[in-house]
Amino acid sequence: DFPAGDEGYHTYEEMVAALRSAASAHPAITAVSSIGSTYEGRDLPVIKISDNAAADEDEPEVLFTCNMHAREHLTTEMCLHIVDRFTSGYGTDDGVTANVDAKEIWVVPSQNPDGAEFDISGGEYQGWRKNRQPGDDGTVGTDLNRNFSYKWGCCGGSSGSPSAETYRGPSAASAPEVRAVQSFVDSRVVGGVQQIKGHIDFHTYSELVLWPFGFTHDTVTEGMTQEEYDRFTSVGEEMAASNGYTPDQSSGLYITDGDITDWMWGQHKVLSYCFEMYPSGGGVEGFYPPDEDIAPQTTRNDGAVDILLSNAT
Ligand code: 0X9
Ligand code: CA
Ligand code: CA
Ligand code: CA
Ligand code: ZN
């Protein structure tokens, strides 16, 4: 469990219960399903929020993913806040209602529940980042954000050593959690057209809005035209203006290879951003803001989420 005083954060079980309760309170606009299972066998739930949620309608789809890194618990709360806002606000908040009617919103609150549960084991924070899959030297964990299948391991932006914090895994998509996310997104290609038009993967921390590519410092390169880069920049800057984060190409932070946003764009041409949430700086404590920060720091991104939705067409 979370340490005393931080009970406002959701454990895995509480996250699953929160999705179920949002769904049972708003059955017409929600559908809960699964994108797969983790290394330890936990289910990876996804909630779809849209009018006529049971039907696959011809509406732009948007994906929000959270908690890829175990200790980044504030992001799980970000996804649950999105679920709460777009379900309880339906029919009362005009902007929410318009988005739920016009789009199909998919939310995966935890991509790494094995890691997240390990991180709070014993009621103390463990500082854990990766999943819980052993490597071939017996040390535990693949960095899911280095394990995606686009330019995996290409460019010095990950480690080949299983004990490293940025271990890329023995092969692309070797982590079951990454396979689940990739197969889900692959499955949204309908009639040869990717239905997901926009995506945010929430991380902590540093207060940044980041866009692809991460594997290169080049702006324009194979898979990214000047026009496409300019669109990433303008939507990214608009979102950053709304939440006070700093906008940048992700390689401006540092080079990564095999991260989710490079795959989302490189493989599927989805307008995909990585947000680094609150706080702006700090050491390991930066991953563990008190639960009193959850409401203000998740609400802070309402405008950015709406901008992403309005650009997902
Ligand atoms: O390193 C990561 O995976 C992300 N930062 S975190 O502190 N949450 O681990 C950043 C990924 C964004 N991509 C690049 N910076 N290239
Ligand atoms: Ca508290
Ligand atoms: Ca619909
Ligand atoms: Ca659809
Ligand atoms: Zn992260």
Tab-separated table of C-alpha atoms and ligand atoms in Angstrom:
chain	number	residue	atom	x	y	z
A	1	ASP	CA	0.000	0.000	0.000
A	2	PHE	CA	0.910	3.639	-0.255
A	3	PRO	CA	2.633	5.055	2.832
A	4	ALA	CA	0.477	6.656	5.538
A	5	GLY	CA	-0.697	10.087	4.422
A	6	ASP	CA	-0.620	9.183	0.704
A	7	GLU	CA	-3.825	7.106	0.657
A	8	GLY	CA	-5.241	9.486	-1.955
A	9	TYR	CA	-3.178	7.595	-4.552
A	10	HIS	CA	-4.820	4.532	-6.105
A	11	THR	CA	-3.315	1.077	-5.689
A	12	TYR	CA	-3.790	-1.297	-8.648
A	13	GLU	CA	-6.899	-2.783	-7.031
A	14	GLU	CA	-8.327	0.679	-6.331
A	15	MET	CA	-7.590	1.799	-9.918
A	16	VAL	CA	-9.491	-1.203	-11.304
A	17	ALA	CA	-12.374	-0.464	-8.901
A	18	ALA	CA	-12.415	3.209	-9.975
A	19	LEU	CA	-12.794	2.181	-13.631
A	20	ARG	CA	-15.588	-0.248	-12.749
A	21	SER	CA	-17.416	2.358	-10.725
A	22	ALA	CA	-17.119	5.020	-13.454
A	23	ALA	CA	-18.477	2.438	-15.894
A	24	SER	CA	-21.389	1.348	-13.719
A	25	ALA	CA	-22.353	4.973	-13.000
A	26	HIS	CA	-22.226	5.894	-16.729
A	27	PRO	CA	-22.969	2.684	-18.682
A	28	ALA	CA	-24.050	4.358	-21.947
A	29	ILE	CA	-20.786	6.219	-22.458
A	30	THR	CA	-18.233	3.711	-21.131
A	31	ALA	CA	-16.824	0.285	-21.915
A	32	VAL	CA	-14.092	-1.382	-19.860
A	33	SER	CA	-11.959	-4.061	-21.472
A	34	SER	CA	-8.417	-5.373	-21.380
A	35	ILE	CA	-5.396	-4.805	-23.583
A	36	GLY	CA	-3.521	-7.813	-22.181
A	37	SER	CA	-1.614	-8.909	-19.120
A	38	THR	CA	1.631	-8.077	-17.400
A	39	TYR	CA	4.651	-10.301	-16.766
A	40	GLU	CA	3.186	-11.221	-13.348
A	41	GLY	CA	-0.253	-11.824	-14.856
A	42	ARG	CA	-2.106	-8.664	-13.868
A	43	ASP	CA	-4.783	-7.498	-16.262
A	44	LEU	CA	-4.131	-4.226	-18.129
A	45	PRO	CA	-7.533	-2.502	-18.240
A	46	VAL	CA	-8.576	0.126	-20.766
A	47	ILE	CA	-11.705	2.244	-20.570
A	48	LYS	CA	-13.357	3.659	-23.652
A	49	ILE	CA	-15.438	6.828	-23.180
A	50	SER	CA	-17.795	7.893	-25.972
A	51	ASP	CA	-21.475	8.176	-26.742
A	52	ASN	CA	-22.700	4.703	-27.755
A	53	ALA	CA	-19.509	3.319	-26.248
A	54	ALA	CA	-20.467	-0.253	-27.080
A	55	ALA	CA	-20.325	0.535	-30.807
A	56	ASP	CA	-17.166	1.213	-32.827
A	57	GLU	CA	-18.356	4.444	-34.415
A	58	ASP	CA	-16.625	6.423	-37.138
A	59	GLU	CA	-15.234	9.085	-34.784
A	60	PRO	CA	-11.637	10.213	-34.237
A	61	GLU	CA	-10.061	8.149	-31.470
A	62	VAL	CA	-7.688	9.507	-28.832
A	63	LEU	CA	-5.484	7.538	-26.435
A	64	PHE	CA	-4.169	8.505	-22.997
A	65	THR	CA	-1.626	6.220	-21.342
A	66	CYS	CA	-0.139	6.503	-17.856
A	67	ASN	CA	2.186	4.890	-15.322
A	68	MET	CA	4.622	3.267	-17.741
A	69	HIS	CA	7.292	3.936	-15.143
A	70	ALA	CA	6.426	2.316	-11.823
A	71	ARG	CA	7.196	5.168	-9.436
A	72	GLU	CA	5.422	7.831	-11.501
A	73	HIS	CA	2.192	7.358	-9.521
A	74	LEU	CA	0.931	10.895	-10.142
A	75	THR	CA	0.337	9.859	-13.760
A	76	THR	CA	-2.083	7.075	-12.800
A	77	GLU	CA	-4.059	9.799	-11.044
A	78	MET	CA	-3.857	11.906	-14.225
A	79	CYS	CA	-5.530	9.164	-16.256
A	80	LEU	CA	-8.142	8.558	-13.533
A	81	HIS	CA	-8.836	12.301	-13.485
A	82	ILE	CA	-9.421	12.205	-17.261
A	83	VAL	CA	-11.831	9.290	-16.743
A	84	ASP	CA	-13.655	11.144	-13.987
A	85	ARG	CA	-13.875	14.408	-15.920
A	86	PHE	CA	-15.209	12.872	-19.136
A	87	THR	CA	-17.722	10.643	-17.346
A	88	SER	CA	-19.096	12.763	-14.502
A	89	GLY	CA	-19.002	15.909	-16.654
A	90	TYR	CA	-21.081	14.339	-19.429
A	91	GLY	CA	-24.372	16.159	-19.855
A	92	THR	CA	-23.426	19.040	-17.560
A	93	ASP	CA	-20.121	20.399	-18.947
A	94	ASP	CA	-20.610	21.485	-22.571
A	95	GLY	CA	-16.989	20.991	-23.633
A	96	VAL	CA	-16.837	17.526	-22.086
A	97	THR	CA	-20.167	16.551	-23.631
A	98	ALA	CA	-19.082	17.691	-27.112
A	99	ASN	CA	-15.840	15.689	-26.889
A	100	VAL	CA	-17.539	12.543	-25.611
A	101	ASP	CA	-20.135	12.804	-28.389
A	102	ALA	CA	-17.610	13.468	-31.170
A	103	LYS	CA	-14.639	11.269	-30.188
A	104	GLU	CA	-13.764	7.864	-28.831
A	105	ILE	CA	-11.485	8.371	-25.838
A	106	TRP	CA	-9.349	5.425	-24.679
A	107	VAL	CA	-7.599	5.573	-21.298
A	108	VAL	CA	-5.028	3.078	-19.970
A	109	PRO	CA	-4.355	4.242	-16.381
A	110	SER	CA	-1.453	1.880	-15.721
A	111	GLN	CA	0.862	0.320	-18.276
A	112	ASN	CA	3.074	-1.100	-15.524
A	113	PRO	CA	1.017	-2.269	-12.543
A	114	ASP	CA	3.590	-4.942	-11.566
A	115	GLY	CA	6.190	-2.215	-11.143
A	116	ALA	CA	3.773	0.177	-9.445
A	117	GLU	CA	2.701	-2.444	-6.882
A	118	PHE	CA	6.343	-3.371	-6.242
A	119	ASP	CA	7.138	0.319	-5.767
A	120	ILE	CA	4.720	0.581	-2.818
A	121	SER	CA	5.413	-2.852	-1.336
A	122	GLY	CA	5.910	-2.831	2.416
A	123	GLY	CA	4.233	0.570	2.643
A	124	GLU	CA	7.452	2.326	1.631
A	125	TYR	CA	8.475	3.829	-1.688
A	126	GLN	CA	11.060	1.673	-3.459
A	127	GLY	CA	12.158	4.094	-6.192
A	128	TRP	CA	11.306	1.493	-8.879
A	129	ARG	CA	11.089	2.392	-12.591
A	130	LYS	CA	11.008	-0.721	-14.784
A	131	ASN	CA	8.660	-3.691	-15.110
A	132	ARG	CA	9.270	-6.864	-13.062
A	133	GLN	CA	10.501	-9.215	-15.764
A	134	PRO	CA	13.893	-10.804	-15.015
A	135	GLY	CA	16.737	-10.344	-17.487
A	136	ASP	CA	19.167	-13.119	-18.402
A	137	ASP	CA	21.608	-12.163	-15.635
A	138	GLY	CA	18.876	-12.550	-12.995
A	139	THR	CA	18.428	-8.825	-12.336
A	140	VAL	CA	14.887	-7.569	-12.678
A	141	GLY	CA	13.201	-5.170	-15.033
A	142	THR	CA	12.960	-3.875	-18.581
A	143	ASP	CA	12.489	-0.144	-19.113
A	144	LEU	CA	9.204	-0.199	-21.024
A	145	ASN	CA	9.999	3.196	-22.548
A	146	ARG	CA	13.035	1.696	-24.323
A	147	ASN	CA	11.318	-1.500	-25.483
A	148	PHE	CA	9.018	-0.268	-28.280
A	149	SER	CA	9.563	-1.593	-31.783
A	150	TYR	CA	10.496	1.570	-33.702
A	151	LYS	CA	14.292	2.023	-34.012
A	152	TRP	CA	14.700	-0.212	-30.948
A	153	GLY	CA	18.236	0.065	-29.592
A	154	CYS	CA	19.317	2.086	-32.603
A	155	CYS	CA	21.074	5.091	-31.265
A	156	GLY	CA	22.666	4.906	-27.842
A	157	GLY	CA	19.455	5.955	-26.116
A	158	SER	CA	19.054	2.791	-24.031
A	159	SER	CA	21.173	0.155	-22.295
A	160	GLY	CA	21.870	-3.471	-23.200
A	161	SER	CA	22.668	-4.279	-19.595
A	162	PRO	CA	19.778	-5.939	-17.697
A	163	SER	CA	20.725	-4.210	-14.454
A	164	ALA	CA	20.532	-0.716	-15.994
A	165	GLU	CA	17.610	1.629	-15.354
A	166	THR	CA	17.187	2.061	-19.118
A	167	TYR	CA	17.537	-1.628	-20.068
A	168	ARG	CA	15.915	-2.042	-23.474
A	169	GLY	CA	15.158	-5.764	-23.074
A	170	PRO	CA	16.605	-8.643	-25.151
A	171	SER	CA	14.506	-7.758	-28.208
A	172	ALA	CA	11.948	-5.197	-29.340
A	173	ALA	CA	8.600	-5.644	-27.572
A	174	SER	CA	10.024	-8.375	-25.322
A	175	ALA	CA	7.983	-6.935	-22.426
A	176	PRO	CA	4.388	-8.228	-22.301
A	177	GLU	CA	3.210	-4.745	-21.256
A	178	VAL	CA	4.730	-3.221	-24.424
A	179	ARG	CA	3.278	-6.005	-26.579
A	180	ALA	CA	-0.142	-5.241	-25.070
A	181	VAL	CA	0.061	-1.512	-25.837
A	182	GLN	CA	1.421	-2.108	-29.345
A	183	SER	CA	-1.199	-4.757	-30.182
A	184	PHE	CA	-3.954	-2.510	-28.898
A	185	VAL	CA	-2.797	0.388	-31.085
A	186	ASP	CA	-2.236	-1.988	-34.034
A	187	SER	CA	-5.810	-3.213	-33.513
A	188	ARG	CA	-7.139	0.315	-34.029
A	189	VAL	CA	-6.179	0.141	-37.695
A	190	VAL	CA	-9.607	-0.339	-39.265
A	191	GLY	CA	-9.986	-0.679	-43.024
A	192	GLY	CA	-6.302	0.174	-43.386
A	193	VAL	CA	-6.670	3.462	-41.450
A	194	GLN	CA	-5.314	4.099	-37.944
A	195	GLN	CA	-8.275	5.385	-35.944
A	196	ILE	CA	-6.212	6.914	-33.116
A	197	LYS	CA	-5.351	10.456	-34.105
A	198	GLY	CA	-3.851	11.828	-30.887
A	199	HIS	CA	-2.048	10.436	-27.851
A	200	ILE	CA	-0.442	11.602	-24.632
A	201	ASP	CA	1.779	9.330	-22.524
A	202	PHE	CA	2.048	10.841	-19.041
A	203	HIS	CA	5.288	10.639	-17.046
A	204	THR	CA	6.861	12.520	-14.138
A	205	TYR	CA	8.657	14.724	-13.597
A	206	SER	CA	10.090	18.002	-15.046
A	207	GLU	CA	6.989	19.828	-16.389
A	208	LEU	CA	7.690	19.251	-20.072
A	209	VAL	CA	5.658	18.727	-23.237
A	210	LEU	CA	7.769	16.505	-25.521
A	211	TRP	CA	7.265	15.335	-29.100
A	212	PRO	CA	9.085	12.919	-31.441
A	213	PHE	CA	11.619	12.035	-32.404
A	214	GLY	CA	13.647	11.017	-29.376
A	215	PHE	CA	16.155	8.873	-31.261
A	216	THR	CA	17.681	11.793	-33.134
A	217	HIS	CA	18.324	15.494	-32.678
A	218	ASP	CA	17.235	16.009	-36.285
A	219	THR	CA	13.900	17.734	-36.653
A	220	VAL	CA	13.233	16.658	-40.233
A	221	THR	CA	14.302	13.099	-41.005
A	222	GLU	CA	13.000	9.831	-42.474
A	223	GLY	CA	9.416	9.629	-41.162
A	224	MET	CA	9.125	13.340	-40.237
A	225	THR	CA	8.591	16.091	-42.780
A	226	GLN	CA	9.011	19.796	-42.009
A	227	GLU	CA	5.243	20.227	-42.124
A	228	GLU	CA	4.707	17.360	-39.702
A	229	TYR	CA	7.404	18.678	-37.370
A	230	ASP	CA	5.833	22.135	-37.437
A	231	ARG	CA	2.473	20.644	-36.470
A	232	PHE	CA	4.033	18.813	-33.495
A	233	THR	CA	5.688	22.077	-32.482
A	234	SER	CA	2.610	24.262	-32.767
A	235	VAL	CA	0.225	21.890	-30.931
A	236	GLY	CA	2.968	21.176	-28.363
A	237	GLU	CA	3.572	24.869	-27.738
A	238	GLU	CA	-0.149	25.514	-27.427
A	239	MET	CA	-0.529	22.754	-24.839
A	240	ALA	CA	2.542	24.015	-22.957
A	241	ALA	CA	1.145	27.544	-22.895
A	242	SER	CA	-1.995	26.150	-21.240
A	243	ASN	CA	-0.271	24.245	-18.411
A	244	GLY	CA	2.931	26.220	-17.950
A	245	TYR	CA	5.197	23.333	-18.972
A	246	THR	CA	8.231	23.746	-21.260
A	247	PRO	CA	7.794	22.510	-24.855
A	248	ASP	CA	10.591	20.677	-26.706
A	249	GLN	CA	11.448	17.855	-29.065
A	250	SER	CA	12.040	14.858	-26.780
A	251	SER	CA	15.676	14.422	-27.833
A	252	GLY	CA	16.248	17.932	-26.440
A	253	LEU	CA	15.922	16.306	-22.995
A	254	TYR	CA	18.149	13.387	-23.979
A	255	ILE	CA	18.297	10.759	-26.715
A	256	THR	CA	16.109	7.708	-26.252
A	257	ASP	CA	15.458	4.808	-28.575
A	258	GLY	CA	12.428	2.525	-28.397
A	259	ASP	CA	10.204	5.031	-26.605
A	260	ILE	CA	6.441	5.040	-27.058
A	261	THR	CA	6.045	8.379	-28.818
A	262	ASP	CA	8.641	7.506	-31.479
A	263	TRP	CA	6.719	4.258	-32.097
A	264	MET	CA	3.291	5.927	-32.130
A	265	TRP	CA	4.445	8.417	-34.735
A	266	GLY	CA	7.030	6.319	-36.592
A	267	GLN	CA	4.786	3.275	-36.908
A	268	HIS	CA	1.280	4.760	-36.906
A	269	LYS	CA	1.574	8.512	-37.614
A	270	VAL	CA	-0.313	9.348	-34.416
A	271	LEU	CA	0.132	12.881	-33.048
A	272	SER	CA	1.830	11.605	-29.892
A	273	TYR	CA	3.253	13.532	-26.942
A	274	CYS	CA	5.092	12.655	-23.758
A	275	PHE	CA	4.160	14.903	-20.810
A	276	GLU	CA	6.498	15.098	-17.851
A	277	MET	CA	4.253	16.259	-15.016
A	278	TYR	CA	4.889	18.060	-11.717
A	279	PRO	CA	7.268	18.896	-10.131
A	280	SER	CA	9.715	20.845	-12.269
A	281	GLY	CA	12.781	19.475	-10.524
A	282	GLY	CA	14.147	17.589	-7.543
A	283	GLY	CA	15.715	14.257	-6.716
A	284	VAL	CA	13.927	10.951	-6.113
A	285	GLU	CA	11.393	12.831	-3.924
A	286	GLY	CA	10.196	14.410	-7.166
A	287	PHE	CA	8.474	11.120	-7.979
A	288	TYR	CA	6.547	11.191	-4.712
A	289	PRO	CA	4.606	14.423	-4.256
A	290	PRO	CA	2.089	14.252	-1.399
A	291	ASP	CA	-1.445	13.227	-2.333
A	292	GLU	CA	-2.608	16.812	-1.673
A	293	ASP	CA	-0.913	17.660	-5.003
A	294	ILE	CA	-3.048	15.216	-7.011
A	295	ALA	CA	-6.073	17.449	-7.593
A	296	PRO	CA	-4.262	20.658	-8.586
A	297	GLN	CA	-1.611	18.910	-10.709
A	298	THR	CA	-4.066	16.766	-12.663
A	299	THR	CA	-6.616	19.578	-13.163
A	300	ARG	CA	-3.712	21.669	-14.438
A	301	ASN	CA	-3.682	19.543	-17.607
A	302	ASP	CA	-7.394	19.882	-18.443
A	303	GLY	CA	-6.710	22.574	-21.030
A	304	ALA	CA	-3.856	20.615	-22.643
A	305	VAL	CA	-6.013	17.478	-22.846
A	306	ASP	CA	-8.754	19.501	-24.539
A	307	ILE	CA	-6.241	20.962	-27.033
A	308	LEU	CA	-5.006	17.466	-27.885
A	309	LEU	CA	-8.606	16.325	-28.388
A	310	SER	CA	-9.419	19.257	-30.637
A	311	ASN	CA	-6.365	18.495	-32.797
A	312	ALA	CA	-7.240	14.817	-33.093
A	313	THR	CA	-9.227	14.863	-36.304
B	1	0X9	O1	13.333	8.653	-20.041
B	1	0X9	C1	12.118	8.527	-20.249
B	1	0X9	O2	11.610	7.469	-20.598
B	1	0X9	C2	11.196	9.740	-20.046
B	1	0X9	N1	11.574	10.466	-18.858
B	1	0X9	S1	11.331	9.800	-17.367
B	1	0X9	O3	11.968	10.656	-16.384
B	1	0X9	N2	9.774	9.793	-17.038
B	1	0X9	O4	11.827	8.460	-17.362
B	1	0X9	C3	11.330	10.666	-21.232
B	1	0X9	C4	11.012	10.036	-22.538
B	1	0X9	C5	10.913	11.055	-23.631
B	1	0X9	N3	11.835	10.821	-24.703
B	1	0X9	C6	13.068	11.432	-24.756
B	1	0X9	N4	13.477	12.244	-23.835
B	1	0X9	N5	13.825	11.210	-25.823
B	2	CA	CA	-1.546	13.463	2.518
B	3	CA	CA	-19.379	7.368	-30.055
B	4	CA	CA	-14.024	4.120	-34.092
B	5	ZN	ZN	8.689	8.075	-16.967
